[in-house]
Short mmCIF file of C-alpha atoms and ligand atoms in Angstrom, two decimals:
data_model
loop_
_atom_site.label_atom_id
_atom_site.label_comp_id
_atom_site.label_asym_id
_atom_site.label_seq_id
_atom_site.Cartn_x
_atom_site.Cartn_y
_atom_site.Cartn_z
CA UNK A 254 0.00 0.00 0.00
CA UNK A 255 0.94 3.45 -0.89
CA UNK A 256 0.48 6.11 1.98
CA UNK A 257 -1.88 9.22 1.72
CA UNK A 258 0.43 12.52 2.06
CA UNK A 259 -1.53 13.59 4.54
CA UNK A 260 -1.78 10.55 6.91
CA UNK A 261 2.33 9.10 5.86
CA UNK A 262 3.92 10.04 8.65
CA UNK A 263 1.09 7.40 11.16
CA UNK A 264 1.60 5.29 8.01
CA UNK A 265 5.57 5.15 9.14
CA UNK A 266 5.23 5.56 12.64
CA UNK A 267 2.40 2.03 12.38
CA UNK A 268 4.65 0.11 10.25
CA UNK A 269 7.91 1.07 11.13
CA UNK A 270 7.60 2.08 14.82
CA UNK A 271 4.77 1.26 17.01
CA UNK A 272 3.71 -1.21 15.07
CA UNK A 273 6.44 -3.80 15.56
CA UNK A 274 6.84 -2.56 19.43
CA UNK A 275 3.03 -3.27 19.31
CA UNK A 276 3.13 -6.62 17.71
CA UNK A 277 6.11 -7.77 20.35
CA UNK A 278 4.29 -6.66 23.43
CA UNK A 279 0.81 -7.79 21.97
CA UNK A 280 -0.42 -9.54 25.46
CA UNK A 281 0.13 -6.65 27.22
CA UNK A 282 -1.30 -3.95 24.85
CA UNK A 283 -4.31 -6.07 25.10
CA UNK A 284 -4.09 -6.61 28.93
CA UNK A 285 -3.83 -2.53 29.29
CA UNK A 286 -6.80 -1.55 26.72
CA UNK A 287 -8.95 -4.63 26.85
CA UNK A 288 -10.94 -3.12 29.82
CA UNK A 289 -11.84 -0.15 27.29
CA UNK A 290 -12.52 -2.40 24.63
CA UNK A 291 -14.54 -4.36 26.51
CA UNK A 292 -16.57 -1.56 27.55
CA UNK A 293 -17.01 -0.42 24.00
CA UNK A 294 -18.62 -3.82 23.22
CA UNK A 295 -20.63 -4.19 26.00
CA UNK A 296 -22.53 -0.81 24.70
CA UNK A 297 -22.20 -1.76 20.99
CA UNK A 298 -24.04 -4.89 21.79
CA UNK A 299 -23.15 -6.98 18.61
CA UNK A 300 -25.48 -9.14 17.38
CA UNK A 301 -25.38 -12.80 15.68
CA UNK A 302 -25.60 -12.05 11.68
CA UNK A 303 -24.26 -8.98 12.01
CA UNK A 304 -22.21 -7.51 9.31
CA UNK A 305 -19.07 -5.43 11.43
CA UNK A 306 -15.95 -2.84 10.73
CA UNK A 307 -12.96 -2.97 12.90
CA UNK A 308 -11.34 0.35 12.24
CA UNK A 309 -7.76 0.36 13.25
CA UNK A 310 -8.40 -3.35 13.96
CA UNK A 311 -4.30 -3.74 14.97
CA UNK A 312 -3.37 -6.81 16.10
CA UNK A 313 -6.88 -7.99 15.46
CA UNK A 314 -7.64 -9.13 19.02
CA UNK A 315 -11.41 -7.20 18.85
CA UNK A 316 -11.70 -8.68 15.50
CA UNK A 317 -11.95 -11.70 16.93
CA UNK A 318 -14.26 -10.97 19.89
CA UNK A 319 -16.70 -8.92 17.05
CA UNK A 320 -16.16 -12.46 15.10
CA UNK A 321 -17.36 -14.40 18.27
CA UNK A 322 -20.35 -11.91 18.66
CA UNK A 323 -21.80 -12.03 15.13
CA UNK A 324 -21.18 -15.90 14.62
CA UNK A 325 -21.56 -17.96 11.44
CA UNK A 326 -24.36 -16.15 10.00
CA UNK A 327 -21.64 -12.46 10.49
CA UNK A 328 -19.12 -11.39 8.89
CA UNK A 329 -16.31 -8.62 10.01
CA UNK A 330 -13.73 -6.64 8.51
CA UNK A 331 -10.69 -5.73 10.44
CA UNK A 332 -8.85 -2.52 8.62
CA UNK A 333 -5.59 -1.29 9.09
CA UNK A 334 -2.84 0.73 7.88
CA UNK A 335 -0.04 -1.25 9.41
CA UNK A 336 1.35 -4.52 7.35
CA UNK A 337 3.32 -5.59 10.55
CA UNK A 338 0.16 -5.40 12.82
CA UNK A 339 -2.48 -7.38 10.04
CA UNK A 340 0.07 -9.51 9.88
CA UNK A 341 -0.19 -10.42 13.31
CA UNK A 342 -4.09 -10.22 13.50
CA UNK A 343 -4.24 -12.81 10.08
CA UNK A 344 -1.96 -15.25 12.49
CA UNK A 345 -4.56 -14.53 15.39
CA UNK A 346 -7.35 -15.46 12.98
CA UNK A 347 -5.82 -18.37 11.68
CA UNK A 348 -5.01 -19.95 14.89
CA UNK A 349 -8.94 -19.37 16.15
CA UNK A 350 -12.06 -21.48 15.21
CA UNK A 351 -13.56 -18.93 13.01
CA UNK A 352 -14.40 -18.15 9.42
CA UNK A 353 -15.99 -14.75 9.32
CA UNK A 354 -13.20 -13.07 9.35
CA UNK A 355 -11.50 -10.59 6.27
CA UNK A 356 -8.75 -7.98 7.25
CA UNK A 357 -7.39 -5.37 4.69
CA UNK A 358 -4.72 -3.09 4.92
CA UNK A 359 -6.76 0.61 4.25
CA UNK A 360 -6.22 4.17 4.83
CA UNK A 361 -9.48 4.61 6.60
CA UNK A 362 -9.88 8.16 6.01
CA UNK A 363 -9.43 7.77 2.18
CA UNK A 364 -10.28 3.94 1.33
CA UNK A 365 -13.62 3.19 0.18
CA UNK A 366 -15.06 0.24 2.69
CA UNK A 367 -17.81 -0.13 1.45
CA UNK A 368 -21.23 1.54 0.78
CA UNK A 369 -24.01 1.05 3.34
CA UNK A 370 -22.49 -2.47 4.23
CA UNK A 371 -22.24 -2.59 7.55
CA UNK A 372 -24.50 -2.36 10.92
CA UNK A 373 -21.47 -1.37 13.53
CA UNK A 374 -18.18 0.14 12.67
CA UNK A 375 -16.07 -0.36 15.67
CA UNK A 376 -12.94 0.45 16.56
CA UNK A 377 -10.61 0.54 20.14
CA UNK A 378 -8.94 3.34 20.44
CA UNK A 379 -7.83 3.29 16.07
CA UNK A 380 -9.94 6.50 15.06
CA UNK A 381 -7.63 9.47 16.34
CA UNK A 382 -4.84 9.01 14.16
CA UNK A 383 -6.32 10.74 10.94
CA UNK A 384 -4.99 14.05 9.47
CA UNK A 385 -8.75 14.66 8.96
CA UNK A 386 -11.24 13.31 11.46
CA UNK A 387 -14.45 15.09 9.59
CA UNK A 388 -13.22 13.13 6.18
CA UNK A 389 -12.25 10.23 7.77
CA UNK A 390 -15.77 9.75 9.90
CA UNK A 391 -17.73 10.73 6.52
CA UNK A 392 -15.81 8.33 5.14
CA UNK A 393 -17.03 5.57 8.07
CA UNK A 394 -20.42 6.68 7.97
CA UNK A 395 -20.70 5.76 4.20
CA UNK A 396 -19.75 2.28 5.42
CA UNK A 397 -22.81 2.01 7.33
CA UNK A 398 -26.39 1.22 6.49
CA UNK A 399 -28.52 3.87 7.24
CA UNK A 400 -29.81 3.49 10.93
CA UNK A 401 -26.25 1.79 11.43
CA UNK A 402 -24.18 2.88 14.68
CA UNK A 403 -20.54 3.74 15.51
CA UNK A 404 -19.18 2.73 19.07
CA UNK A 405 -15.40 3.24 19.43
CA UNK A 406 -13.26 4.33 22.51
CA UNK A 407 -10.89 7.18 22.48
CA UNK A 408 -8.27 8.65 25.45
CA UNK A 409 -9.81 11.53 27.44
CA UNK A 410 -7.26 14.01 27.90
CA UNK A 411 -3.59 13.98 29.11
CA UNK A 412 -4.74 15.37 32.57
CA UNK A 413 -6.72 12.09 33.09
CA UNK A 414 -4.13 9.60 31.56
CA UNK A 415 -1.26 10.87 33.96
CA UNK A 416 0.20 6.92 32.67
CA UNK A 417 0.76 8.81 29.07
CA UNK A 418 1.22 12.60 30.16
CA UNK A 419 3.59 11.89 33.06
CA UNK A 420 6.38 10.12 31.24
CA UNK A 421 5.67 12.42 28.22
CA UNK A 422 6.50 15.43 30.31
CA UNK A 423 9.31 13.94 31.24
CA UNK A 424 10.51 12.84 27.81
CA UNK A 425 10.48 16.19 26.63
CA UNK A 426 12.18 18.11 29.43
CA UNK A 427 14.86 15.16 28.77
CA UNK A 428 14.91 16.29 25.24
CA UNK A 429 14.23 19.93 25.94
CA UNK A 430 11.77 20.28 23.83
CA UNK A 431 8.23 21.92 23.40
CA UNK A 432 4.81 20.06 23.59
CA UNK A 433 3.85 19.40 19.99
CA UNK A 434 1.17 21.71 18.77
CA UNK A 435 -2.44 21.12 19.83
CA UNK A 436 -4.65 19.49 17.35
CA UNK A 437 -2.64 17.09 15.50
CA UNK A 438 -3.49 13.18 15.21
CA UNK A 439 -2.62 11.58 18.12
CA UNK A 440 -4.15 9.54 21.12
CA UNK A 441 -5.40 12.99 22.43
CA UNK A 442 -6.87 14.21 19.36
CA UNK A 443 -10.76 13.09 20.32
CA UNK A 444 -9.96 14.84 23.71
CA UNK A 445 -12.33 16.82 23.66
CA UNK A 446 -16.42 15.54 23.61
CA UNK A 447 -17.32 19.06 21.89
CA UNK A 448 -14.71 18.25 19.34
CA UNK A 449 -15.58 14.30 19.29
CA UNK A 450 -19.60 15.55 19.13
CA UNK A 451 -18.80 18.08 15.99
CA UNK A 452 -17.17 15.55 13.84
CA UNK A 453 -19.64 13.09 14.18
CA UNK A 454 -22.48 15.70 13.87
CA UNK A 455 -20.55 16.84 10.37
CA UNK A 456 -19.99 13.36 9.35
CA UNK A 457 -23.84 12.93 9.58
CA UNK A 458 -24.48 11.01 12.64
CA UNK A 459 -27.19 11.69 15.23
CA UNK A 460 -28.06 10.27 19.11
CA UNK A 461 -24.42 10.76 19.96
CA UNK A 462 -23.69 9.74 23.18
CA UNK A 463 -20.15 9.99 25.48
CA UNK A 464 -19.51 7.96 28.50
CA UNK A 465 -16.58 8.07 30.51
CA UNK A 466 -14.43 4.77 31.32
CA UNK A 467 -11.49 5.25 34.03
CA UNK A 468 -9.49 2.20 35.54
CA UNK A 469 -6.69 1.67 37.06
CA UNK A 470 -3.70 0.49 34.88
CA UNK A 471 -1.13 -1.71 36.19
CA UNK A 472 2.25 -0.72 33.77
CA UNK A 473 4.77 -3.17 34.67
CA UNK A 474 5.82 -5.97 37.24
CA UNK A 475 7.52 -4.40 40.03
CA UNK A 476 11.06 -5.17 38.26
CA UNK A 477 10.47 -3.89 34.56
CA UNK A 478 10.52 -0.04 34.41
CA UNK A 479 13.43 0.11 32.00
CA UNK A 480 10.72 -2.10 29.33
CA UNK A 481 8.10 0.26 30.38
CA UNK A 482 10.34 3.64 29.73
CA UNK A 483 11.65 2.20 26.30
CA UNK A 484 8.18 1.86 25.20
CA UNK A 485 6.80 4.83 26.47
CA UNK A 486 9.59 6.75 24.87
CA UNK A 487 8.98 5.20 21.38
CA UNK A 488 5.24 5.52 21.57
CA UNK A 489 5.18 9.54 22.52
CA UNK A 490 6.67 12.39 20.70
CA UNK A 491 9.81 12.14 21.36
CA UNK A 492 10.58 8.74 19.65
CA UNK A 493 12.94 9.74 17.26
CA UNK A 494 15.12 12.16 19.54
CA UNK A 495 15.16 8.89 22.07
CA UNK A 496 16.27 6.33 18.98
CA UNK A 497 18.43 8.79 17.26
CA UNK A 498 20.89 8.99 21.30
CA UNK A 499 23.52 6.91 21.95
CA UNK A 500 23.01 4.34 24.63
CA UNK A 501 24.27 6.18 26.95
CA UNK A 502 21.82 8.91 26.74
CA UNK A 503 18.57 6.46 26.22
CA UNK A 504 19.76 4.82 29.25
CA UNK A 505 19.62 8.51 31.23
CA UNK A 506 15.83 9.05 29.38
CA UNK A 507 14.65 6.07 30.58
CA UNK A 508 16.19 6.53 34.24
CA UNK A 509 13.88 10.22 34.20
CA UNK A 510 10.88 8.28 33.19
CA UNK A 511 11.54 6.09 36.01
CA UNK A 512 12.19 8.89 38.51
CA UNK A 513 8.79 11.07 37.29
CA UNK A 514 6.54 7.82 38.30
CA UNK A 515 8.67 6.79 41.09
CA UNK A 516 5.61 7.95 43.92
CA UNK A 517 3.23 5.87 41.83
CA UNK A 518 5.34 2.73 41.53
CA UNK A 519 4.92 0.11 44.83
CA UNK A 520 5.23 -3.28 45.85
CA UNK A 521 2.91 -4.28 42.74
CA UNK A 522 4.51 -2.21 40.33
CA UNK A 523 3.21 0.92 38.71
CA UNK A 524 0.24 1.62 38.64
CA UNK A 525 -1.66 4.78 37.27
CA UNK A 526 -4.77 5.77 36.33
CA UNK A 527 -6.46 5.70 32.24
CA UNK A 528 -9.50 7.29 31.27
CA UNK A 529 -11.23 6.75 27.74
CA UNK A 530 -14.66 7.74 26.12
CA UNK A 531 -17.27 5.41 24.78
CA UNK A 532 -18.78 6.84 22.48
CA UNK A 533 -21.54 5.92 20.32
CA UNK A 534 -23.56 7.32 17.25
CA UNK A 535 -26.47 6.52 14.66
CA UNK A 536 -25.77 7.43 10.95
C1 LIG B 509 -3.63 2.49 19.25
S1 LIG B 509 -3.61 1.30 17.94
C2 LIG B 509 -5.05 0.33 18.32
C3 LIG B 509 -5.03 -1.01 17.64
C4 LIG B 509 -6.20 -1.93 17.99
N1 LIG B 509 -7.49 -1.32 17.67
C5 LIG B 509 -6.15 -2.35 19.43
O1 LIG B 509 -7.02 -1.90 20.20
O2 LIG B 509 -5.27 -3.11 19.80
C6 LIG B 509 -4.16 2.31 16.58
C7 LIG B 509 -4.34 1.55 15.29
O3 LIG B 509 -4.92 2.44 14.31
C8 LIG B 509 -4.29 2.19 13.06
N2 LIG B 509 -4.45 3.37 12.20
C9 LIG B 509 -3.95 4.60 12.39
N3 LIG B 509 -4.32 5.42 11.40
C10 LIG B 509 -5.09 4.68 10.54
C11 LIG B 509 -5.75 4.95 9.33
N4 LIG B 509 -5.72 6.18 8.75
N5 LIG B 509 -6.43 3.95 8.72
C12 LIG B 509 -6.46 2.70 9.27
N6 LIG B 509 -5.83 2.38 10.42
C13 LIG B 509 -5.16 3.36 11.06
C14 LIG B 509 -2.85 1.86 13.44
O4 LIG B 509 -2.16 1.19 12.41
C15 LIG B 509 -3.04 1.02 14.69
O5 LIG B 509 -3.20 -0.33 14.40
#
């Protein structure tokens, strides 16, 4: 696949980046967000026959679960930018008992996926990485048949996700340098439920509703910080400052990670809290 301009640099950072550090800690990424994801099923209720979109399926992990929900008589489609990360969903697929499953690598703010097709599109925390969120959503809500309904989660903001912001801060005072610019795609960029609530409402869905769901994440085993900084460090802004030091200096990054959490981090490890929206929508 050939990136979009406007969406090439998530098309790198998915395939060349997170997406192998994604695909290697796999059980954990979906020990940290399954909670979320789990809420964001629970409300999108899906139902046997039912035909489903995974948008920014990953690792396909609530692929699978959507597969599970809509049975035989289903069908879902898991898209996603990143080859590394199908790759690994396509291995989870083959290795489970079902046969409703397609995955495609798309852009899913410029790849047709369909017209009217399906009754959900679903996603877990894979819609805030467009360049534009009003194209992209028009783009899902062509997808669906009318009547059809959206349900995806999203981060609140940095404020409530101290397990993100914290070690962020401290990346970039590591770095010294500025928070990016406001706005941009990024886990932050559905922040905002005015923002969230005007792209859907432009994108032509109605009955839009936002829930909050907090929890308590548990990072690391009490012995694995310098894992937990390293992947923290490539997953935030300051990725390629960290990967471009020597050793040397990515083993002093790490060490201010470790120092920034150090009052939340205890006999069971670190632990922090994560908040995400729920949201969900009728086209
Ligand atoms: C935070 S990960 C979530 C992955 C998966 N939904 C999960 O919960 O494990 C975000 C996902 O969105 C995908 N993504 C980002 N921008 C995309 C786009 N424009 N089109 C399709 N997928 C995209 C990434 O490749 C990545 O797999």
């Amino acid at each position: 696949m050939k990136p979009f301009d406007d969406n090439a640099e998530q098309y790198r950072f998915w395939n060349e980046l997170a997406g192998p550090l994604w695909v290697a800690n796999q059980d954990e990424m979906d020990r940290l967000t399954g909670p979320f994801g789990e809420a964001a099923l629970a409300n999108a209720a899906p139902r046997p026959g039912e035909r489903v979109l995974d948008v920014g399926c990953g690792c396909g992990s609530t692929t699978l679960a959507l597969a599970r929900a809509v049975g035989a008589t289903g069908a879902v489609l898991g898209a996603d930018m990143s080859a590394v990360m199908l790759q690994r969903a396509a291995e989870q697929v083959a290795s489970a008992d079902v046969g409703n499953v397609t995955l495609q690598q798309k852009d899913a703010q410029h790849d047709a996926l369909g017209t009217h097709e399906f009754d959900l599109v679903f996603s877990r925390f894979g819609v805030m990485f467009f360049a534009d969120p009003f194209a992209a959503f028009a783009n899902l809500a062509s997808a669906l048949r009318p009547a059809g309904r959206v349900v995806f989660t999203c981060w609140q903001g940095p404020g409530a996700n101290p397990w993100m912001s914290l070690p962020e801060r401290a990346a970039m005072a590591y770095f010294e340098l500025e928070p990016p610019a406001p706005g941009g795609p990024g886990p932050f960029s559905l922040a905002d439920p005015d923002h969230i609530t005007s792209v859907l409402e432009r994108a032509g869905f109605r009955d839009i509703a936002i829930e909050p769901a907090v929890r308590e994440l548990s990072l690391s085993g009490a012995g694995d910080l310098h894992g937990w900084a390293e992947h923290r460090l490539v997953m935030g802004s300051t990725r390629k400052h960290y990967l471009e030091s020597s050793p040397e200096q990515q083993l002093q990054a790490r060490s201010k990670l470790i120092e920034a959490v150090a009052e939340h981090h205890g006999p069971e490890g670190l632990r922090l809290p994560g908040a995400a929206w729920v949201v969900s929508a009728l086209r």
